[in-house]
Amino acid sequence: MKVFLSLLVFSSGALAQTEFTGNIRGTNKPCALQVQQVYYVDNIEKPENLRADVKASLQNDEHLVSNAEEFFFTLRPASRANLFSGTAENKKDQLNVFTKEGAPAFESVVSYALKWWHVNHFHSAQCVNLKNVQE
């Protein structure tokens, strides 16, 4: 019930783009999460239908293809009330986003864990201390 009440905030339409910035755990290297769109599948406002299109960004990691890499995902609710998860189009990259408990979904993102495919193996990073850049 708690999840459903916090999701009601989005019943009137999609959320405008929101960006959160933080740092990669164990480093001062920057990372970011841009929430591009929040919506309900088929406009059916049930918690399990909540989706968010997001872009996760990491910078200056030696395991990225370029100096800055962007990853795109559609997230959906996962096993916990404040956890949202998605897999990229390549079906290998995975993103888990954690939001502040009790806050409306995607208004208060606190961290994310990203696993991405690099040549022939996986790498992972955690983006922590995320803050809304508009605040």
Coordinates of N, CA and C in Angstrom, one line a residue:
M1 N 0.8 -1.2 0.0 CA 0.0 0.0 0.0 C 0.9 1.3 0.0
K2 N 2.0 1.2 0.7 CA 2.9 2.4 0.8 C 3.4 2.7 -0.6
V3 N 3.8 1.7 -1.4 CA 4.3 1.9 -2.7 C 3.2 2.6 -3.6
F4 N 2.0 2.0 -3.5 CA 0.9 2.6 -4.3 C 0.6 4.0 -4.0
L5 N 0.6 4.4 -2.8 CA 0.4 5.8 -2.4 C 1.5 6.7 -2.9
S6 N 2.7 6.3 -2.9 CA 3.8 7.2 -3.4 C 3.8 7.3 -4.9
L7 N 3.2 6.3 -5.6 CA 3.1 6.3 -7.0 C 2.0 7.2 -7.5
L8 N 1.0 7.5 -6.7 CA -0.1 8.3 -7.1 C 0.3 9.7 -7.6
V9 N 1.4 10.2 -7.2 CA 1.9 11.5 -7.6 C 2.0 11.6 -9.1
F10 N 2.2 10.4 -9.8 CA 2.4 10.5 -11.3 C 1.1 10.2 -12.0
S11 N 0.0 10.2 -11.4 CA -1.2 9.8 -12.0 C -1.7 10.8 -13.1
S12 N -1.2 12.1 -13.0 CA -1.7 13.1 -13.9 C -0.9 13.2 -15.2
G13 N 0.2 12.4 -15.3 CA 1.0 12.4 -16.5 C 2.5 12.1 -16.2
A14 N 3.3 12.3 -17.3 CA 4.7 11.9 -17.2 C 5.5 13.0 -16.4
L15 N 6.5 12.6 -15.7 CA 7.4 13.5 -15.0 C 8.3 14.1 -16.0
A16 N 8.6 15.4 -15.8 CA 9.6 16.1 -16.6 C 11.0 15.5 -16.3
Q17 N 11.9 15.7 -17.3 CA 13.3 15.2 -17.1 C 13.9 15.7 -15.8
T18 N 14.5 14.8 -15.1 CA 15.2 15.1 -13.8 C 16.6 14.5 -13.9
E19 N 17.6 15.2 -13.4 CA 18.9 14.7 -13.4 C 19.5 14.7 -12.0
F20 N 20.2 13.5 -11.7 CA 20.8 13.3 -10.4 C 22.3 13.1 -10.7
T21 N 23.2 13.7 -9.9 CA 24.6 13.5 -10.0 C 25.2 13.0 -8.7
G22 N 26.3 12.2 -8.8 CA 26.9 11.7 -7.7 C 28.3 11.3 -8.0
N23 N 28.9 10.3 -7.3 CA 30.2 9.8 -7.6 C 30.2 8.3 -7.6
I24 N 31.2 7.7 -8.3 CA 31.4 6.3 -8.3 C 32.0 5.9 -7.0
R25 N 31.3 4.9 -6.4 CA 31.8 4.4 -5.1 C 33.3 4.1 -5.1
G26 N 33.9 4.6 -4.0 CA 35.4 4.4 -3.9 C 36.2 5.4 -4.7
T27 N 35.6 6.3 -5.4 CA 36.4 7.3 -6.2 C 35.7 8.6 -6.1
N28 N 36.3 9.6 -6.7 CA 35.6 10.9 -6.8 C 35.2 11.1 -8.3
K29 N 35.2 10.0 -9.1 CA 34.8 10.1 -10.5 C 33.3 10.4 -10.6
P30 N 32.8 11.2 -11.5 CA 31.4 11.6 -11.5 C 30.6 10.5 -12.2
C31 N 29.3 10.5 -11.8 CA 28.3 9.6 -12.4 C 27.0 10.4 -12.4
A32 N 26.1 10.0 -13.2 CA 24.8 10.7 -13.2 C 23.7 9.7 -13.7
L33 N 22.4 10.1 -13.3 CA 21.3 9.4 -13.8 C 20.3 10.5 -14.2
Q34 N 19.8 10.4 -15.5 CA 18.8 11.3 -16.0 C 17.5 10.5 -16.2
V35 N 16.5 10.9 -15.4 CA 15.2 10.3 -15.6 C 14.5 11.1 -16.7
Q36 N 14.3 10.4 -17.9 CA 13.8 11.1 -19.0 C 12.3 11.1 -19.1
Q37 N 11.7 10.1 -18.6 CA 10.2 10.0 -18.7 C 9.7 8.9 -17.7
V38 N 8.6 9.2 -17.0 CA 8.0 8.3 -16.1 C 6.6 8.1 -16.5
Y39 N 6.1 6.9 -16.6 CA 4.8 6.7 -17.2 C 4.2 5.3 -16.7
Y40 N 3.0 5.0 -17.0 CA 2.4 3.8 -16.7 C 2.1 3.0 -18.0
V41 N 2.4 1.7 -18.1 CA 2.1 0.9 -19.3 C 0.6 1.0 -19.5
D42 N 0.2 1.2 -20.8 CA -1.2 1.3 -21.2 C -2.0 2.3 -20.4
N43 N -1.4 3.2 -19.7 CA -2.1 4.2 -18.9 C -2.9 3.6 -17.7
I44 N -2.5 2.4 -17.4 CA -3.1 1.7 -16.2 C -2.3 2.0 -15.0
E45 N -2.9 2.8 -14.1 CA -2.1 3.3 -13.0 C -2.1 2.3 -11.8
K46 N -1.3 1.2 -12.0 CA -1.1 0.2 -11.0 C 0.4 0.2 -10.7
P47 N 0.8 0.0 -9.5 CA 2.3 0.0 -9.2 C 3.1 -0.8 -10.1
E48 N 2.7 -2.0 -10.5 CA 3.4 -2.9 -11.4 C 3.6 -2.4 -12.8
N49 N 2.8 -1.4 -13.2 CA 2.8 -0.8 -14.5 C 3.7 0.4 -14.6
L50 N 4.3 0.9 -13.5 CA 5.1 2.0 -13.5 C 6.4 1.7 -14.3
R51 N 6.8 2.7 -15.2 CA 8.0 2.6 -15.9 C 8.7 3.9 -15.9
A52 N 10.0 3.8 -16.1 CA 10.8 5.1 -16.2 C 11.9 4.8 -17.3
D53 N 12.0 5.7 -18.2 CA 13.1 5.7 -19.2 C 14.2 6.5 -18.7
V54 N 15.4 6.0 -18.5 CA 16.5 6.7 -17.9 C 17.8 6.5 -18.7
K55 N 18.7 7.4 -18.4 CA 20.1 7.3 -19.0 C 21.1 7.4 -17.8
A56 N 21.9 6.4 -17.7 CA 22.9 6.3 -16.7 C 24.3 6.7 -17.3
S57 N 25.0 7.5 -16.7 CA 26.3 8.0 -17.2 C 27.4 7.8 -16.2
L58 N 28.5 7.2 -16.7 CA 29.8 7.1 -16.0 C 30.9 7.8 -16.7
Q59 N 31.8 8.4 -16.0 CA 32.9 9.1 -16.7 C 34.2 8.6 -16.1
N60 N 35.2 8.7 -17.0 CA 36.6 8.4 -16.7 C 36.9 7.0 -16.1
D61 N 36.2 6.0 -16.6 CA 36.5 4.6 -16.1 C 37.3 3.9 -17.2
E62 N 38.3 3.3 -16.8 CA 39.2 2.7 -17.8 C 38.6 1.5 -18.5
H63 N 37.4 1.0 -18.1 CA 36.8 -0.1 -18.7 C 35.6 0.3 -19.6
L64 N 35.5 1.6 -19.9 CA 34.5 2.1 -20.8 C 35.0 2.2 -22.2
V65 N 34.2 2.2 -23.2 CA 34.6 2.3 -24.6 C 35.2 3.6 -24.8
S66 N 34.6 4.7 -24.3 CA 35.2 6.0 -24.5 C 35.3 6.6 -23.1
N67 N 35.8 7.9 -23.0 CA 36.0 8.5 -21.7 C 34.7 8.7 -20.9
A68 N 33.6 8.8 -21.6 CA 32.3 9.0 -20.9 C 31.3 8.0 -21.7
E69 N 30.6 7.3 -20.9 CA 29.7 6.3 -21.5 C 28.3 6.5 -21.0
E70 N 27.3 6.4 -21.9 CA 25.9 6.5 -21.5 C 25.2 5.2 -21.8
F71 N 24.3 4.8 -20.9 CA 23.5 3.6 -21.0 C 22.1 3.9 -20.8
F72 N 21.2 3.4 -21.7 CA 19.8 3.7 -21.7 C 19.0 2.4 -21.2
F73 N 18.0 2.7 -20.4 CA 17.2 1.6 -19.8 C 15.8 2.0 -19.6
T74 N 14.9 1.1 -19.6 CA 13.5 1.2 -19.2 C 13.4 0.5 -17.9
L75 N 13.1 1.2 -16.8 CA 13.1 0.5 -15.5 C 11.7 0.2 -15.1
R76 N 11.5 -0.8 -14.3 CA 10.2 -1.2 -13.7 C 10.4 -1.6 -12.2
P77 N 9.4 -1.6 -11.5 CA 9.5 -2.0 -10.1 C 10.1 -3.4 -9.9
A78 N 10.9 -3.5 -8.9 CA 11.6 -4.8 -8.6 C 11.0 -5.4 -7.3
S79 N 11.8 -6.2 -6.7 CA 11.4 -6.9 -5.5 C 11.1 -6.1 -4.2
R80 N 11.7 -4.9 -4.2 CA 11.6 -4.0 -3.0 C 10.8 -2.7 -3.4
A81 N 10.2 -2.1 -2.5 CA 9.4 -0.9 -2.8 C 10.3 0.2 -3.3
N82 N 11.5 0.3 -3.0 CA 12.4 1.4 -3.4 C 13.4 1.0 -4.4
L83 N 13.2 -0.1 -5.1 CA 14.2 -0.7 -6.1 C 13.5 -0.8 -7.4
F84 N 14.2 -0.3 -8.5 CA 13.7 -0.4 -9.8 C 14.8 -0.9 -10.7
S85 N 14.5 -1.8 -11.6 CA 15.5 -2.5 -12.4 C 15.1 -2.6 -13.9
G86 N 16.2 -2.7 -14.7 CA 16.0 -2.8 -16.1 C 17.2 -3.4 -16.8
T87 N 17.0 -3.9 -18.0 CA 18.0 -4.5 -18.8 C 18.1 -3.7 -20.1
A88 N 19.3 -3.4 -20.6 CA 19.4 -2.6 -21.9 C 19.0 -3.5 -23.1
E89 N 18.9 -2.8 -24.2 CA 18.5 -3.5 -25.4 C 19.5 -4.6 -25.8
N90 N 20.7 -4.6 -25.4 CA 21.7 -5.7 -25.7 C 21.4 -6.9 -24.8
K91 N 20.5 -6.8 -23.9 CA 20.1 -7.9 -23.0 C 21.2 -8.3 -22.0
K92 N 22.3 -7.5 -22.0 CA 23.4 -7.8 -21.1 C 23.6 -6.8 -20.0
D93 N 23.6 -5.5 -20.4 CA 23.7 -4.4 -19.4 C 22.5 -4.4 -18.5
Q94 N 22.8 -4.2 -17.2 CA 21.7 -4.2 -16.2 C 21.9 -3.0 -15.3
L95 N 20.7 -2.4 -14.9 CA 20.7 -1.2 -14.0 C 19.7 -1.5 -12.9
N96 N 20.2 -1.2 -11.6 CA 19.3 -1.3 -10.5 C 19.4 0.1 -9.8
V97 N 18.2 0.8 -9.7 CA 18.1 2.1 -9.1 C 17.4 2.0 -7.8
F98 N 18.0 2.7 -6.8 CA 17.4 2.7 -5.5 C 16.9 4.1 -5.2
T99 N 15.7 4.2 -4.7 CA 15.1 5.5 -4.4 C 14.9 5.6 -2.9
K100 N 14.7 6.8 -2.4 CA 14.5 7.0 -1.0 C 13.2 6.4 -0.6
E101 N 13.2 5.6 0.5 CA 12.0 4.9 0.9 C 11.0 5.9 1.4
G102 N 9.7 5.7 1.0 CA 8.6 6.6 1.3 C 8.5 7.8 0.4
A103 N 9.5 8.1 -0.4 CA 9.4 9.2 -1.3 C 8.7 8.8 -2.6
P104 N 8.0 9.7 -3.4 CA 7.5 9.3 -4.7 C 8.6 8.8 -5.6
A105 N 8.3 7.7 -6.3 CA 9.3 7.1 -7.2 C 9.9 8.1 -8.1
F106 N 11.2 8.0 -8.3 CA 12.1 8.8 -9.2 C 12.1 10.3 -8.8
E107 N 11.6 10.7 -7.7 CA 11.8 12.1 -7.3 C 13.0 12.2 -6.3
S108 N 13.4 11.0 -5.8 CA 14.5 11.0 -4.8 C 15.3 9.8 -5.0
V109 N 16.2 9.8 -6.1 CA 17.1 8.7 -6.4 C 18.3 8.8 -5.5
V110 N 18.7 7.8 -4.9 CA 19.9 7.9 -4.0 C 21.1 7.2 -4.5
S111 N 20.9 6.1 -5.3 CA 22.1 5.4 -5.8 C 21.7 4.4 -7.0
Y112 N 22.7 4.0 -7.7 CA 22.4 2.9 -8.7 C 23.6 2.0 -8.8
A113 N 23.3 0.8 -9.2 CA 24.3 -0.2 -9.5 C 24.2 -0.6 -11.0
L114 N 25.3 -0.5 -11.7 CA 25.3 -0.8 -13.1 C 26.3 -1.9 -13.4
K115 N 25.8 -2.8 -14.3 CA 26.7 -3.9 -14.8 C 26.6 -3.8 -16.3
W116 N 27.8 -3.7 -16.9 CA 27.8 -3.6 -18.4 C 28.8 -4.6 -19.0
W117 N 28.5 -4.9 -20.2 CA 29.3 -5.9 -21.0 C 30.4 -5.1 -21.7
H118 N 31.6 -5.6 -21.5 CA 32.8 -4.9 -22.1 C 33.6 -6.0 -22.9
V119 N 33.5 -6.0 -24.1 CA 34.2 -6.9 -25.1 C 33.7 -8.3 -24.8
N120 N 34.3 -9.0 -23.8 CA 33.9 -10.4 -23.6 C 33.7 -10.7 -22.1
H121 N 33.5 -9.7 -21.3 CA 33.3 -9.9 -19.9 C 32.5 -8.7 -19.3
F122 N 32.0 -8.8 -18.1 CA 31.3 -7.8 -17.4 C 32.1 -6.9 -16.5
H123 N 31.7 -5.7 -16.3 CA 32.2 -4.8 -15.4 C 31.0 -4.2 -14.6
S124 N 31.3 -3.6 -13.4 CA 30.2 -3.1 -12.7 C 30.7 -1.8 -11.9
A125 N 29.8 -1.0 -11.6 CA 30.1 0.3 -10.8 C 28.8 0.6 -10.0
Q126 N 29.1 1.3 -8.9 CA 28.0 1.8 -8.1 C 28.1 3.3 -8.1
C127 N 27.0 4.0 -8.4 CA 26.9 5.4 -8.3 C 26.2 5.8 -7.0
V128 N 26.9 6.5 -6.1 CA 26.3 6.8 -4.8 C 26.2 8.3 -4.6
N129 N 25.6 8.7 -3.5 CA 25.4 10.1 -3.1 C 24.7 10.9 -4.2
L130 N 23.7 10.3 -4.9 CA 23.1 11.1 -5.9 C 22.2 12.2 -5.3
K131 N 22.3 13.4 -6.0 CA 21.6 14.6 -5.6 C 20.9 15.1 -6.9
N132 N 19.7 15.6 -6.7 CA 19.0 16.3 -7.8 C 19.7 17.6 -8.1
V133 N 20.1 17.7 -9.4 CA 20.8 19.0 -9.8 C 19.9 20.2 -9.8
Q134 N 18.6 20.0 -9.9 CA 17.6 21.1 -9.9 C 17.4 21.7 -8.5
E135 N 17.8 21.0 -7.5 CA 17.6 21.5 -6.1 C 18.7 22.4 -5.6

